[in-house]
Coordinates of C-alpha atoms and ligand atoms in Angstrom, one line a residue:
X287 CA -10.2 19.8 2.6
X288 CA -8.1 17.2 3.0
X289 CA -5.4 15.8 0.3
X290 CA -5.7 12.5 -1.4
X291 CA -2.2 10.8 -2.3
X292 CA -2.2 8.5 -5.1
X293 CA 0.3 5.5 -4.6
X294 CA 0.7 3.4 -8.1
X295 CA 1.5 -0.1 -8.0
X296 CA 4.0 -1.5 -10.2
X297 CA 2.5 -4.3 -10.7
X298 CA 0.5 -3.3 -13.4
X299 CA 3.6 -1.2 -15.3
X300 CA 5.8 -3.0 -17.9
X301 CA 8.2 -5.3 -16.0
X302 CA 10.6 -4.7 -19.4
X303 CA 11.0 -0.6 -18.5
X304 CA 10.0 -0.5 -15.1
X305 CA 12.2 2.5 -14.4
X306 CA 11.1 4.5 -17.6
X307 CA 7.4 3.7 -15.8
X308 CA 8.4 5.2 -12.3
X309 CA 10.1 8.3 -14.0
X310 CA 6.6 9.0 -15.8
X311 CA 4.2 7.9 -12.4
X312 CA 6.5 10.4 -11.0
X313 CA 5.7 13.3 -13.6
X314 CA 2.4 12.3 -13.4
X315 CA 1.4 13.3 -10.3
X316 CA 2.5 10.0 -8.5
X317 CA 2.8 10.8 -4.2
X318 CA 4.6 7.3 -3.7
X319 CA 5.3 3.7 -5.8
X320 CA 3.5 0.8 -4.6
X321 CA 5.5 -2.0 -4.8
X322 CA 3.5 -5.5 -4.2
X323 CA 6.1 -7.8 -3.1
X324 CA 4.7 -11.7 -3.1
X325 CA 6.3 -14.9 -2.0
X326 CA 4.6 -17.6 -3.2
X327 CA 3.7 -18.8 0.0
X328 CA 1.7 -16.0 1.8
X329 CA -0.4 -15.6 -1.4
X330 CA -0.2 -17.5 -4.6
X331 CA 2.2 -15.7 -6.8
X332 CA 5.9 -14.3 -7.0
X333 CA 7.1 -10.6 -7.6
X334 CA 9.8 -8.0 -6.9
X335 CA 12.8 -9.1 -4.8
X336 CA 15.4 -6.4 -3.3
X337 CA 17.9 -6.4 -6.1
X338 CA 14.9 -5.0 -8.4
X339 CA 14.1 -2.1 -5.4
X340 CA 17.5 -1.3 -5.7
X341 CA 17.6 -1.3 -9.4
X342 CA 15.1 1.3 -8.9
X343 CA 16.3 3.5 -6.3
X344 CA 17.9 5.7 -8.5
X345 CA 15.1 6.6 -11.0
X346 CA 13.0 8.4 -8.6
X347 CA 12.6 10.4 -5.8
X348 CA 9.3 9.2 -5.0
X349 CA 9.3 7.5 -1.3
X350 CA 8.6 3.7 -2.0
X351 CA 5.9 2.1 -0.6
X352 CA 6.7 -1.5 -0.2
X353 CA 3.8 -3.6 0.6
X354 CA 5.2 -6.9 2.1
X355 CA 3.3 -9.9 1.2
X356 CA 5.8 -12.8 2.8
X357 CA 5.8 -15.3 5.4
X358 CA 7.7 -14.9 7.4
X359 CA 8.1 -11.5 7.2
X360 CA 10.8 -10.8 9.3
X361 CA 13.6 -12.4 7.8
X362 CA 13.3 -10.2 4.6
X363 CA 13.0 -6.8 6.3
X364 CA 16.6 -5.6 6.6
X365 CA 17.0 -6.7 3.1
X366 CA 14.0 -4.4 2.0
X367 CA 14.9 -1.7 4.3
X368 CA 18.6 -1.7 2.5
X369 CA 17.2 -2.0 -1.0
X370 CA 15.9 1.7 -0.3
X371 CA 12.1 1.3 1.0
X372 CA 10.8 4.2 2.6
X373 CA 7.4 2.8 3.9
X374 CA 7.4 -1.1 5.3
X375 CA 4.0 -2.8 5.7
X376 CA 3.4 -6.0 6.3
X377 CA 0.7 -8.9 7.2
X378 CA 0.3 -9.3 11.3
X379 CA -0.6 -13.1 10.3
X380 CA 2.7 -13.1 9.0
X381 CA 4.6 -13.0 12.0
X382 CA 4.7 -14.3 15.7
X383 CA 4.6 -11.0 17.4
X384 CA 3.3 -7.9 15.7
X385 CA 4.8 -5.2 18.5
X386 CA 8.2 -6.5 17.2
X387 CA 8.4 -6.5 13.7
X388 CA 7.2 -2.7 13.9
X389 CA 10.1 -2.4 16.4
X390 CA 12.1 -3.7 13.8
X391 CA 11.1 -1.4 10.6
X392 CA 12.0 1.1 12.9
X393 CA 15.0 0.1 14.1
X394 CA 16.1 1.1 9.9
X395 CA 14.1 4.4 10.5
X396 CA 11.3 3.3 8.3
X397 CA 7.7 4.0 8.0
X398 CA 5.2 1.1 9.2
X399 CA 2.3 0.0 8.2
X400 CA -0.3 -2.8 9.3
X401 CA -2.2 -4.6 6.1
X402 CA -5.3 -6.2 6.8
X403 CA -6.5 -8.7 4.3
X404 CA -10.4 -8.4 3.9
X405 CA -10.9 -11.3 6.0
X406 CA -9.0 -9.5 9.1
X407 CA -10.9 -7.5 11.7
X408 CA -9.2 -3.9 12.8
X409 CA -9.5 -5.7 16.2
X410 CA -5.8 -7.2 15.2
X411 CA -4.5 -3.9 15.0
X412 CA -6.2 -1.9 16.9
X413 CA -3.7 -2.2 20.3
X414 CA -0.9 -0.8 17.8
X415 CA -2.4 2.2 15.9
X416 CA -0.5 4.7 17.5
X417 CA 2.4 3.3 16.8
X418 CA 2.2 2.7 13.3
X419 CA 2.5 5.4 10.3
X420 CA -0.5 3.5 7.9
X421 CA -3.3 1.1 8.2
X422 CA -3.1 -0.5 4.5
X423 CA -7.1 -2.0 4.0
X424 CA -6.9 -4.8 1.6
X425 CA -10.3 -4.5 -0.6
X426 CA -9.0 -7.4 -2.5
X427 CA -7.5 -11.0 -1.0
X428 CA -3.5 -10.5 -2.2
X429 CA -2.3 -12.4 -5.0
X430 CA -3.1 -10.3 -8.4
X431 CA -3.9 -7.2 -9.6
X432 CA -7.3 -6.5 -11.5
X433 CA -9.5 -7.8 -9.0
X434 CA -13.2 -6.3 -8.3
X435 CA -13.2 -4.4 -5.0
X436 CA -14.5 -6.1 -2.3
X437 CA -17.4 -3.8 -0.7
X438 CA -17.4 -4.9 2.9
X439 CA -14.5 -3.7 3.9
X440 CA -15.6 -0.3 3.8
X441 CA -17.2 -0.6 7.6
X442 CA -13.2 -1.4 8.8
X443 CA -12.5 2.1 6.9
X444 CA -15.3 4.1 9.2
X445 CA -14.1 2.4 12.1
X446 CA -10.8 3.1 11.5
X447 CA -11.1 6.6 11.0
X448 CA -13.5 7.1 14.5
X449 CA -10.7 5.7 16.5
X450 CA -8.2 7.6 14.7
X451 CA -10.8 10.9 15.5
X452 CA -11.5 9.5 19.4
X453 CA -7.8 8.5 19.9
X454 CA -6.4 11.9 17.9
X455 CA -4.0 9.4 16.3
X456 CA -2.5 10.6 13.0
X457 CA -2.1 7.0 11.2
X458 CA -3.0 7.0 7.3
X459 CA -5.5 5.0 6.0
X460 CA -4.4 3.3 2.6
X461 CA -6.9 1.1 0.3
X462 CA -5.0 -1.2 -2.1
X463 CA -7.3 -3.6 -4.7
X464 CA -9.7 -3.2 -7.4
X465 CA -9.8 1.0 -6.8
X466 CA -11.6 2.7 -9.9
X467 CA -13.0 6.4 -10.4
X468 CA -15.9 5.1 -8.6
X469 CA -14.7 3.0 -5.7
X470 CA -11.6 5.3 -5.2
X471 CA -14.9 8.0 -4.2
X472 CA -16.6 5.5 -1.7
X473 CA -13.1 4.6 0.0
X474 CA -12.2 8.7 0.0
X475 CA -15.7 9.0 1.6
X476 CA -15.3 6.6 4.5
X477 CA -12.0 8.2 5.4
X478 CA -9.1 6.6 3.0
X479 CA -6.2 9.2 2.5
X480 CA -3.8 7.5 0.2
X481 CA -5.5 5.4 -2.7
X482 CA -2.9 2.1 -4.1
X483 CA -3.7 1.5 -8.2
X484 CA -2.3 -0.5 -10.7
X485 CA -5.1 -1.5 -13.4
X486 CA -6.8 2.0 -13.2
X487 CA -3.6 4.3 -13.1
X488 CA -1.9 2.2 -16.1
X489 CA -4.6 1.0 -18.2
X490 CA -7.4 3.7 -18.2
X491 CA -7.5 6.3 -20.5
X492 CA -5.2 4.4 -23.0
X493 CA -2.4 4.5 -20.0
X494 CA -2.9 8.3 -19.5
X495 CA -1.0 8.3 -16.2
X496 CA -1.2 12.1 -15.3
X497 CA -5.3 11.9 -16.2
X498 CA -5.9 8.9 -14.2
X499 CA -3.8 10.0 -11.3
X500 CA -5.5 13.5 -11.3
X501 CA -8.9 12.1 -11.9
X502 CA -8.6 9.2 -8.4
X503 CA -7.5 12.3 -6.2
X504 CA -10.9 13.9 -7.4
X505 CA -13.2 13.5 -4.3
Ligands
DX5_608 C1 -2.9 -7.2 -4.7 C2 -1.9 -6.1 -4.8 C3 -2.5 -4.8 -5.3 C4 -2.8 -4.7 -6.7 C5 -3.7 -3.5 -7.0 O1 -2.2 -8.3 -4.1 O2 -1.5 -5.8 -3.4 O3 -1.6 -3.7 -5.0 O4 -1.7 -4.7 -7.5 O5 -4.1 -3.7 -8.3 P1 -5.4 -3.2 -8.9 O6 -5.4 -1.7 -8.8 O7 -5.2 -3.7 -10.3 O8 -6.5 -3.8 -8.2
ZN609 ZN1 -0.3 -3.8 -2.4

């Protein structure tokens, strides 16, 4: 049976003790932090800059999982990659040429991965899947956490995963927005490996992390 990774996002933690927060994802049963980094431009609302990845670096061990929302994208990798992000995924809309910003995660030795926002057919990605680490599915248009999942983009899920059998390509398939106990089981279902939460891991439960953590890996 395969293993379901839980990665948290930040956004929904308490900006005033965000490294008290990782610390306890992290004895919760956390596999990576989700952080949802916005610019105001490439969706309509502004988050976590490098100086606050760096800030954070040191409180866990946790690989972060920095999910670039920016335009253009580029320009802010190296800056990222320095801050201490382990996995780099970005928006092909938000650059010119999509073969070279994965050239240049790697060129910091970073994991890669290719968001699609819900409107965005695999189609974009498809010529680069076996040169990427994750596909990150967006099941909610970027901008906010606490949004209701978006059921359609389940089809790009099961396609994703019959190339990834055809091919034998050993990409991930992430799923970040509006993930519950319920829809975290239809995404698992239709192939999703690593599960992205914020309103479900933090506010569930009364903000029982380890509960909600265990409980989203539950297939
Ligand atoms: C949306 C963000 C998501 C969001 C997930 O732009 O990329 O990561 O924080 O939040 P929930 O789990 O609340 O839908
Ligand atoms: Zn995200």
């Amino acid at each position: 049976m395969k293993k379901i990774q839980v990665s948290p996002s930040i956004l929904s933690a308490d900006f005033s003790k965000l490294g008290e927060d990782i610390k306890r994802l992290e004895q919760s049963g956390a596999d990576m932090i989700h952080v949802d980094v916005m610019d105001g431009h490439f969706v309509p609302n502004l988050t976590i800059g490098p100086p606050v990845i760096k800030s954070l670096r040191g409180h866990t061990k946790l690989p972060f999982d920095v999910h670039l929302m920016i335009d253009p994208v580029n320009k802010y990798i190296k800056d990222y990659s320095d801050a201490g992000a382990d996995i780099i995924t970005f928006h092909p809309e938000a650059t010119e040429d999509t073969s070279n910003t994965i050239k240049l995660i790697r060129s910091f030795n970073k994991k890669v991965g290719i968001s699609l926002n819900p409107n965005t057919e695999v189609a974009l990605a498809e010529e680069h899947l076996d040169k990427v680490d994750l596909i990150l599915i967006m099941s909610v248009y970027p901008g906010f956490g606490g949004q209701k999942f978006i059921d359609e983009v389940i089809s790009k899920i099961k396609k994703l995963d019959q190339i990834r059998k055809e091919k034998k390509l050993t990409f991930k398939i992430e799923i970040d927005g509006g993930i519950n106990f319920e829809t975290s089981k239809i995404a698992i279902n239709a192939g999703v490996d690593i599960l992205v939460s914020g309103t479900t891991v933090f506010k569930e439960n009364n903000g029982d992390l380890k509960k909600n953590i265990e409980t989203l890996k539950q297939m």
